[in-house]
PDB file of C-alpha atoms in Angstrom:
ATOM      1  CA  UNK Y   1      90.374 130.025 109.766  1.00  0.00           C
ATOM      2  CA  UNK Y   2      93.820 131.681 108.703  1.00  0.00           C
ATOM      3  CA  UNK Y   3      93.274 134.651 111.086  1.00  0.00           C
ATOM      4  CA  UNK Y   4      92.936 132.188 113.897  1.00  0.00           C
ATOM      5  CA  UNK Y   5      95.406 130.419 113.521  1.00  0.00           C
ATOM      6  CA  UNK Y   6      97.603 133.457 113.279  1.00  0.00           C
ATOM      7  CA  UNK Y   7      95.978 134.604 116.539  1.00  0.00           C
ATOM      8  CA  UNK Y   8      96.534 131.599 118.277  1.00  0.00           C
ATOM      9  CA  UNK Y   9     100.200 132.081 117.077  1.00  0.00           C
ATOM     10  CA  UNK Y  10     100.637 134.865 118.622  1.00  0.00           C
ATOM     11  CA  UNK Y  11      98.856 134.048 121.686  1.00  0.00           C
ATOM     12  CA  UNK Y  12     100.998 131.002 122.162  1.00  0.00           C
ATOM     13  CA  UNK Y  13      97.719 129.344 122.529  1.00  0.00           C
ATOM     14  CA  UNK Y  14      98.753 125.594 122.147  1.00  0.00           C
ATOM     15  CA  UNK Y  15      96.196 122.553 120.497  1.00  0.00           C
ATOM     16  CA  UNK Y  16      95.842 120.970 124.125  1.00  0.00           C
ATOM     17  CA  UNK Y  17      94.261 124.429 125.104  1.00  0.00           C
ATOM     18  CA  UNK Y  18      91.613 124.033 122.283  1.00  0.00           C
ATOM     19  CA  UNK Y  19      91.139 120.242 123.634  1.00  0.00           C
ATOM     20  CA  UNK Y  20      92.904 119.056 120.100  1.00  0.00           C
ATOM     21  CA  UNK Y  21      95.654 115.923 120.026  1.00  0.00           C
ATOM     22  CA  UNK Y  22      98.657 117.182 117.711  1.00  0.00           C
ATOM     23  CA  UNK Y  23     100.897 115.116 119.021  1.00  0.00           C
ATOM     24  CA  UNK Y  24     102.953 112.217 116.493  1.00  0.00           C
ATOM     25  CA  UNK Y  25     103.644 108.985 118.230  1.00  0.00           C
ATOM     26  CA  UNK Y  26     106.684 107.456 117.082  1.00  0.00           C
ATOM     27  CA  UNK Y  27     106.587 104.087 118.921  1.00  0.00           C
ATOM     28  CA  UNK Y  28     103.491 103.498 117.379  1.00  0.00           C
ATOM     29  CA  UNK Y  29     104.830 103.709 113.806  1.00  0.00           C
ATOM     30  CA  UNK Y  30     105.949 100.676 112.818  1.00  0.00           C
ATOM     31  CA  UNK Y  31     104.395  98.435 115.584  1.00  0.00           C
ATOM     32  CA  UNK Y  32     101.323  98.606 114.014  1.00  0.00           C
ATOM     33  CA  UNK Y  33     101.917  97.737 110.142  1.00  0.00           C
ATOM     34  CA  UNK Y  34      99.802  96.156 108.592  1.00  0.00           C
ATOM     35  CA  UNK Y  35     100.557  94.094 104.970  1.00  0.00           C
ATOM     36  CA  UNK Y  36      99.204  96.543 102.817  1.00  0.00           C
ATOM     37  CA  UNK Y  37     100.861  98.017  99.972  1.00  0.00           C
ATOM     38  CA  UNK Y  38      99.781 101.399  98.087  1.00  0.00           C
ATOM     39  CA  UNK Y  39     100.374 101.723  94.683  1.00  0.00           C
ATOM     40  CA  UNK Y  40      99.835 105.397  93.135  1.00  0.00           C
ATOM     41  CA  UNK Y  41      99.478 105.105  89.172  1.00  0.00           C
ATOM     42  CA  UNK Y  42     100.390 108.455  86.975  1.00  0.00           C
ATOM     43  CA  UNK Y  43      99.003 111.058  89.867  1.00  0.00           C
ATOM     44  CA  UNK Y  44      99.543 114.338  88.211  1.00  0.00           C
ATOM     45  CA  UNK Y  45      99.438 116.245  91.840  1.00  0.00           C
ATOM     46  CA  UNK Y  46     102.388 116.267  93.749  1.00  0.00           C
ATOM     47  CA  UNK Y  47     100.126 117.660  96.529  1.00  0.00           C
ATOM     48  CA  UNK Y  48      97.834 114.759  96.142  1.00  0.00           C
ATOM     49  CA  UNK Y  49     101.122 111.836  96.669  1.00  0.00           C
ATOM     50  CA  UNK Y  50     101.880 114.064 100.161  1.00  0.00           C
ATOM     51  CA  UNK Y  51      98.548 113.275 101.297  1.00  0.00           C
ATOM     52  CA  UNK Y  52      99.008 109.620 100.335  1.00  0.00           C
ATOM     53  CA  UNK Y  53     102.010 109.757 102.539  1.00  0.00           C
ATOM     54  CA  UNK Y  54     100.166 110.257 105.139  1.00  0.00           C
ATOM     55  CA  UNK Y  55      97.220 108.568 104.848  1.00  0.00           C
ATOM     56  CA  UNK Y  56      99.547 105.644 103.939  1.00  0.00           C
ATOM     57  CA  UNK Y  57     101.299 106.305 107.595  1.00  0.00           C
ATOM     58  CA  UNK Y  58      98.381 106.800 109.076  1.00  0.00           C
ATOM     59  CA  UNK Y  59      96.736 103.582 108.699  1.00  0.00           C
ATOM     60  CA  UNK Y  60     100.204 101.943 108.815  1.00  0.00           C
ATOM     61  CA  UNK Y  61     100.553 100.813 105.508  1.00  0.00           C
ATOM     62  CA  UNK Y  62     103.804  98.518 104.522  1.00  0.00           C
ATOM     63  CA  UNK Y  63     104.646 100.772 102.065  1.00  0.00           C
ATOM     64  CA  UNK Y  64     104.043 103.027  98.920  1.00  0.00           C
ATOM     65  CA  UNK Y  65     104.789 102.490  95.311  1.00  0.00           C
ATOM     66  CA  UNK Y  66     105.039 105.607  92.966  1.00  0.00           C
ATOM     67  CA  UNK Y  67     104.760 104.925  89.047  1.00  0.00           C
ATOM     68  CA  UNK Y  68     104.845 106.570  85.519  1.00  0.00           C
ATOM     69  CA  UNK Y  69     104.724 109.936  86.213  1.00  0.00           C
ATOM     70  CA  UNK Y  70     103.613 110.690  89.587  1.00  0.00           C
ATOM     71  CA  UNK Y  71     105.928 113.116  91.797  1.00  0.00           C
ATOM     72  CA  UNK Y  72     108.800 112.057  94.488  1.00  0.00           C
ATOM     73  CA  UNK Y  73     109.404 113.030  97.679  1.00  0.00           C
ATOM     74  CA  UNK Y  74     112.065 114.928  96.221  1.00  0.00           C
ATOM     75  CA  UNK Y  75     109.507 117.147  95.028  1.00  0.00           C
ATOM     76  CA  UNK Y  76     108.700 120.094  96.830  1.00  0.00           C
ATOM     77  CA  UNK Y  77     104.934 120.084  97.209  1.00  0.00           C
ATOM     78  CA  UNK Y  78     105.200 116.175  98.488  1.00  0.00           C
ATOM     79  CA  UNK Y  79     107.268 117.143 101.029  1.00  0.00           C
ATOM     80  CA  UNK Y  80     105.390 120.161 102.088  1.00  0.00           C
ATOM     81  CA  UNK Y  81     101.848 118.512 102.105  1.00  0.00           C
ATOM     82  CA  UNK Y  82     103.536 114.983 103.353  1.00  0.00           C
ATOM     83  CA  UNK Y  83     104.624 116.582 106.505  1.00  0.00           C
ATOM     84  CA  UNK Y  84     107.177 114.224 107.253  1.00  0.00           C
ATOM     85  CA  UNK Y  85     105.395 110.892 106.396  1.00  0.00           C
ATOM     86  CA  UNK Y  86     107.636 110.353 103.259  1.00  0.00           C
ATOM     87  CA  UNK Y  87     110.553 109.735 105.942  1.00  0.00           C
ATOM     88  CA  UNK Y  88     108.338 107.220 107.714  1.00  0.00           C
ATOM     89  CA  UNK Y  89     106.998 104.903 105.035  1.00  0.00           C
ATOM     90  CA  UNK Y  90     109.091 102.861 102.667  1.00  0.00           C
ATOM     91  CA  UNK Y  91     108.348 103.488  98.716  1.00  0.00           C
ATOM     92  CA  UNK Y  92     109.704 102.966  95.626  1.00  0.00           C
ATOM     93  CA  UNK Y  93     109.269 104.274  91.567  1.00  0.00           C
ATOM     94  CA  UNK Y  94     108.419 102.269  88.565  1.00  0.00           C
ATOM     95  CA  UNK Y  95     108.534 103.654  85.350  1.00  0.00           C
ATOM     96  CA  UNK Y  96     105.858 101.564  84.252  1.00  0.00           C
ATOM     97  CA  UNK Y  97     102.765 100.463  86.778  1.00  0.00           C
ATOM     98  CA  UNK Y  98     102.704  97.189  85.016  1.00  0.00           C
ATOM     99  CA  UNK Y  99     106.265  96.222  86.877  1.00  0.00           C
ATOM    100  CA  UNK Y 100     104.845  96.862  90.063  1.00  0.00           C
ATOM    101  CA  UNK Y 101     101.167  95.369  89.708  1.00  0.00           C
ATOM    102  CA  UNK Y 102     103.453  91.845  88.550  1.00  0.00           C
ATOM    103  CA  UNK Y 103     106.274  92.119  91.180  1.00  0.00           C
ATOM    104  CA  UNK Y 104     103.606  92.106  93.907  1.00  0.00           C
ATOM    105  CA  UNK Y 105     101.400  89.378  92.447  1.00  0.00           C
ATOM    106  CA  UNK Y 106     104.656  87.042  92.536  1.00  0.00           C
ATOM    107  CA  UNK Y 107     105.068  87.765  95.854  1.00  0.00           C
ATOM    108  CA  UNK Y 108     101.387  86.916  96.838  1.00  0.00           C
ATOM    109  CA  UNK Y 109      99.531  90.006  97.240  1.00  0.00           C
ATOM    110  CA  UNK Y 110      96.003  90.366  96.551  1.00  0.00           C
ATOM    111  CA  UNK Y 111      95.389  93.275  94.032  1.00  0.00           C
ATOM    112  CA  UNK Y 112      92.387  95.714  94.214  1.00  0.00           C
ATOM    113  CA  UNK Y 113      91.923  98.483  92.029  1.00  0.00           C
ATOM    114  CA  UNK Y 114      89.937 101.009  93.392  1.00  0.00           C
ATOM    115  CA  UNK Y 115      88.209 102.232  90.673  1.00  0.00           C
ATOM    116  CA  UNK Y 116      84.574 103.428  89.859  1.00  0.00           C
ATOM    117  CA  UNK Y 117      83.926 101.170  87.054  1.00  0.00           C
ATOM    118  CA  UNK Y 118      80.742  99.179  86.450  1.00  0.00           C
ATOM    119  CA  UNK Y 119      81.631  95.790  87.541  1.00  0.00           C
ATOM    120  CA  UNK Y 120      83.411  97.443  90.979  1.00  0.00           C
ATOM    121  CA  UNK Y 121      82.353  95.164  93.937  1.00  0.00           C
ATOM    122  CA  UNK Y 122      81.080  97.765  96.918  1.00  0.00           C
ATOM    123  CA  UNK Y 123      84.102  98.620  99.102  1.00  0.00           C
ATOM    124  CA  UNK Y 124      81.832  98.059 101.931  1.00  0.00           C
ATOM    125  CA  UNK Y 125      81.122  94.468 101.155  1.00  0.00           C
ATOM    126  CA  UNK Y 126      83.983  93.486 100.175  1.00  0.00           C
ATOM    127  CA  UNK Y 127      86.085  90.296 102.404  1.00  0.00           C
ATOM    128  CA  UNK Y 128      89.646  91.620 101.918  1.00  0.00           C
ATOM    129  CA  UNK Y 129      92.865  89.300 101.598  1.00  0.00           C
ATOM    130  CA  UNK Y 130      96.149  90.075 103.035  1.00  0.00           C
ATOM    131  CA  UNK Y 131      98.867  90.502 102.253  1.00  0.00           C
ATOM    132  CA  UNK Y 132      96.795  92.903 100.012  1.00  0.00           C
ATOM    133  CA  UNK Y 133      98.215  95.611  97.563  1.00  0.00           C
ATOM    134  CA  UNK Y 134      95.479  98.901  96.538  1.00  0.00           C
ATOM    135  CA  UNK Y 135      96.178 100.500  93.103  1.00  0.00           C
ATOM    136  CA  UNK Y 136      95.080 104.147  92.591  1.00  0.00           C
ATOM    137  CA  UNK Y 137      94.849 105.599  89.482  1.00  0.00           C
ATOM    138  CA  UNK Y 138      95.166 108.821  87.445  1.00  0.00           C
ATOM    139  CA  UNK Y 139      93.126 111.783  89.053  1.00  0.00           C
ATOM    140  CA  UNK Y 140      91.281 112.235  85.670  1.00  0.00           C
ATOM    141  CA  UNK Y 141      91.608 109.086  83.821  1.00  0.00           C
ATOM    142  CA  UNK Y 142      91.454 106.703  86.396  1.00  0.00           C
ATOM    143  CA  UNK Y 143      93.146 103.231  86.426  1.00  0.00           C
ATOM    144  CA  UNK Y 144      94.507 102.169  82.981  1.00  0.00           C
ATOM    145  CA  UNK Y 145      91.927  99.347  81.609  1.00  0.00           C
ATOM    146  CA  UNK Y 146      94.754  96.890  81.453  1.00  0.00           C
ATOM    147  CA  UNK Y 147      95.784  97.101  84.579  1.00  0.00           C
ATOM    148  CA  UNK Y 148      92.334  96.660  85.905  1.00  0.00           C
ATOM    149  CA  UNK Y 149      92.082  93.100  84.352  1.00  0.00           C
ATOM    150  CA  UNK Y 150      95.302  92.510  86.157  1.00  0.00           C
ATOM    151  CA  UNK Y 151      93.330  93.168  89.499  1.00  0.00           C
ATOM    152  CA  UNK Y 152      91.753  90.214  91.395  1.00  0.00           C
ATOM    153  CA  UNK Y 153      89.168  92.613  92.489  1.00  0.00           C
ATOM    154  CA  UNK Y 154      87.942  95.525  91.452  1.00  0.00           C
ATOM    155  CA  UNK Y 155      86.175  97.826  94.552  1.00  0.00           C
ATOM    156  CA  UNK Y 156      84.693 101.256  94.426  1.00  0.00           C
ATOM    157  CA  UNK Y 157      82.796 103.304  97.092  1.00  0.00           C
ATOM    158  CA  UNK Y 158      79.536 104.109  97.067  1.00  0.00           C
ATOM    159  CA  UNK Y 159      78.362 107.602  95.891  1.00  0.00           C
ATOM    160  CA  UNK Y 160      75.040 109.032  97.040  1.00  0.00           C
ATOM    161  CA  UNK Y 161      75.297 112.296  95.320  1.00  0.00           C
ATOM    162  CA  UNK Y 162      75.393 113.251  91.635  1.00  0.00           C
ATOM    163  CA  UNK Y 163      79.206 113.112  91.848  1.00  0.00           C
ATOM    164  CA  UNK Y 164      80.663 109.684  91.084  1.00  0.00           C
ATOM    165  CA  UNK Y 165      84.012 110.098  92.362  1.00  0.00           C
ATOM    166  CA  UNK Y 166      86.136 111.628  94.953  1.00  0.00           C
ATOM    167  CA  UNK Y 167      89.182 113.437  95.147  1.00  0.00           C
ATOM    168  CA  UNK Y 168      92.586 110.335  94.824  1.00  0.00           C
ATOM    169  CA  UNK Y 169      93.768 110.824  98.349  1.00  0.00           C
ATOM    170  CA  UNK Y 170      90.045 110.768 100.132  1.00  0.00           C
ATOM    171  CA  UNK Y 171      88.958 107.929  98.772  1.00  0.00           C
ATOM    172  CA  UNK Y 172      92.326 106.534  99.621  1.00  0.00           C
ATOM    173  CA  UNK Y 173      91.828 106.931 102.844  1.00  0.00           C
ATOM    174  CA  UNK Y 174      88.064 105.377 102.902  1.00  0.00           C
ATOM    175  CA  UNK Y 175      89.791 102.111 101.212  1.00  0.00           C
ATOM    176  CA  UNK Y 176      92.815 102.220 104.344  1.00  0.00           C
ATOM    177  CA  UNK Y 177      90.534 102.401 106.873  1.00  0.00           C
ATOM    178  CA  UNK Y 178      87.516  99.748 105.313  1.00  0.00           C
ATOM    179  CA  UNK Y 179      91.318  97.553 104.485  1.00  0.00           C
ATOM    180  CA  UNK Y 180      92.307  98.321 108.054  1.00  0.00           C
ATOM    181  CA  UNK Y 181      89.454  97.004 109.566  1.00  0.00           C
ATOM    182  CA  UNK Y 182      88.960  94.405 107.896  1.00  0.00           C
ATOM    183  CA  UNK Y 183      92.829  93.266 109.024  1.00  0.00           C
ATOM    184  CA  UNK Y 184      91.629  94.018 112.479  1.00  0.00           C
ATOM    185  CA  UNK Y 185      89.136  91.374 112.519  1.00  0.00           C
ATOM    186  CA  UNK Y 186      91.623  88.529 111.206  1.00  0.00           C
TER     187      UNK Y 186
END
């Protein structure tokens, strides 16, 4: 695919000759928000928090909340895979996941932990509140146990192959979009 694109490159072939929409749309940024807060527990890829940048933009998420040790936008490879999404949605850093999981409670926001633990209700089922906050956890370890009884709900998606998981950012983007829909239809 990397000789193509060079190609293409050179060719000054464009994505609206290949039929393909590349084009941003900044008046749709913030006039479609939607109360829904990400919150990205001890991610040890910086790579990884640029794609929830985006996915976080891209379903027009309020905002996302960095903690422990995961990466800032300062950080080269958030930038890089963000492409310009950390400039577009609002976030913040807690040293500690447990500041952020109690500041949004007292402000009324339903927590789910996405999380593929045993008593996880299916994603797909699942009647979502707003305003709603979505706590991801550590790419290996998952969501710290404590902060899953903090949760009001625990959701996971469904796996139908012999993996049980999926990569942080992808199934980030399965919980926007079953969140976003669900928002639609209120």
């Amino acid at each position: 695919l990397v000789p193509v694109e060079r190609v293409a490159a050179r060719e000054r072939i464009t994505d609206a000759d290949m039929g393909l929409l590349s084009a941003d749309s900044p008046e749709a940024a913030s006039a479609d928000a939607f109360p829904l807060v990400l919150i990205a527990d001890n991610i040890r890829a910086a790579v990884n928090i640029g794609g929830l940048f985006r996915t976080a933009e891209f379903f027009g998420a309020q905002a996302l909340w960095l903690c422990g040790y995961t990466a800032t936008p300062e950080h080269p490879h958030v930038a890089r895979s963000a492409m310009g999404a950390e400039k577009l949605i609002p976030w913040r850093w807690f040293e500690n996941v447990r500041d952020a999981v109690s500041e949004l409670r007292d402000a009324g926001f339903h927590l789910y932990a996405l999380e593929t633990a045993e008593q996880a209700e299916n994603i797909a089922s699942c009647r979502f509140q707003f305003p709603a906050a979505l706590i991801l956890g550590n790419e290996r370890f998952g969501i710290d146990p404590e902060i899953l009884a903090m949760a009001d709900s625990v959701v996971a998606i469904s796996a139908h192959g012999v993996k049980n998981s999926l990569n942080v950012v992808s199934a980030c983007a399965i919980a926007a979009h079953a969140l976003r829909m669900e928002y639609n239809r209120k």
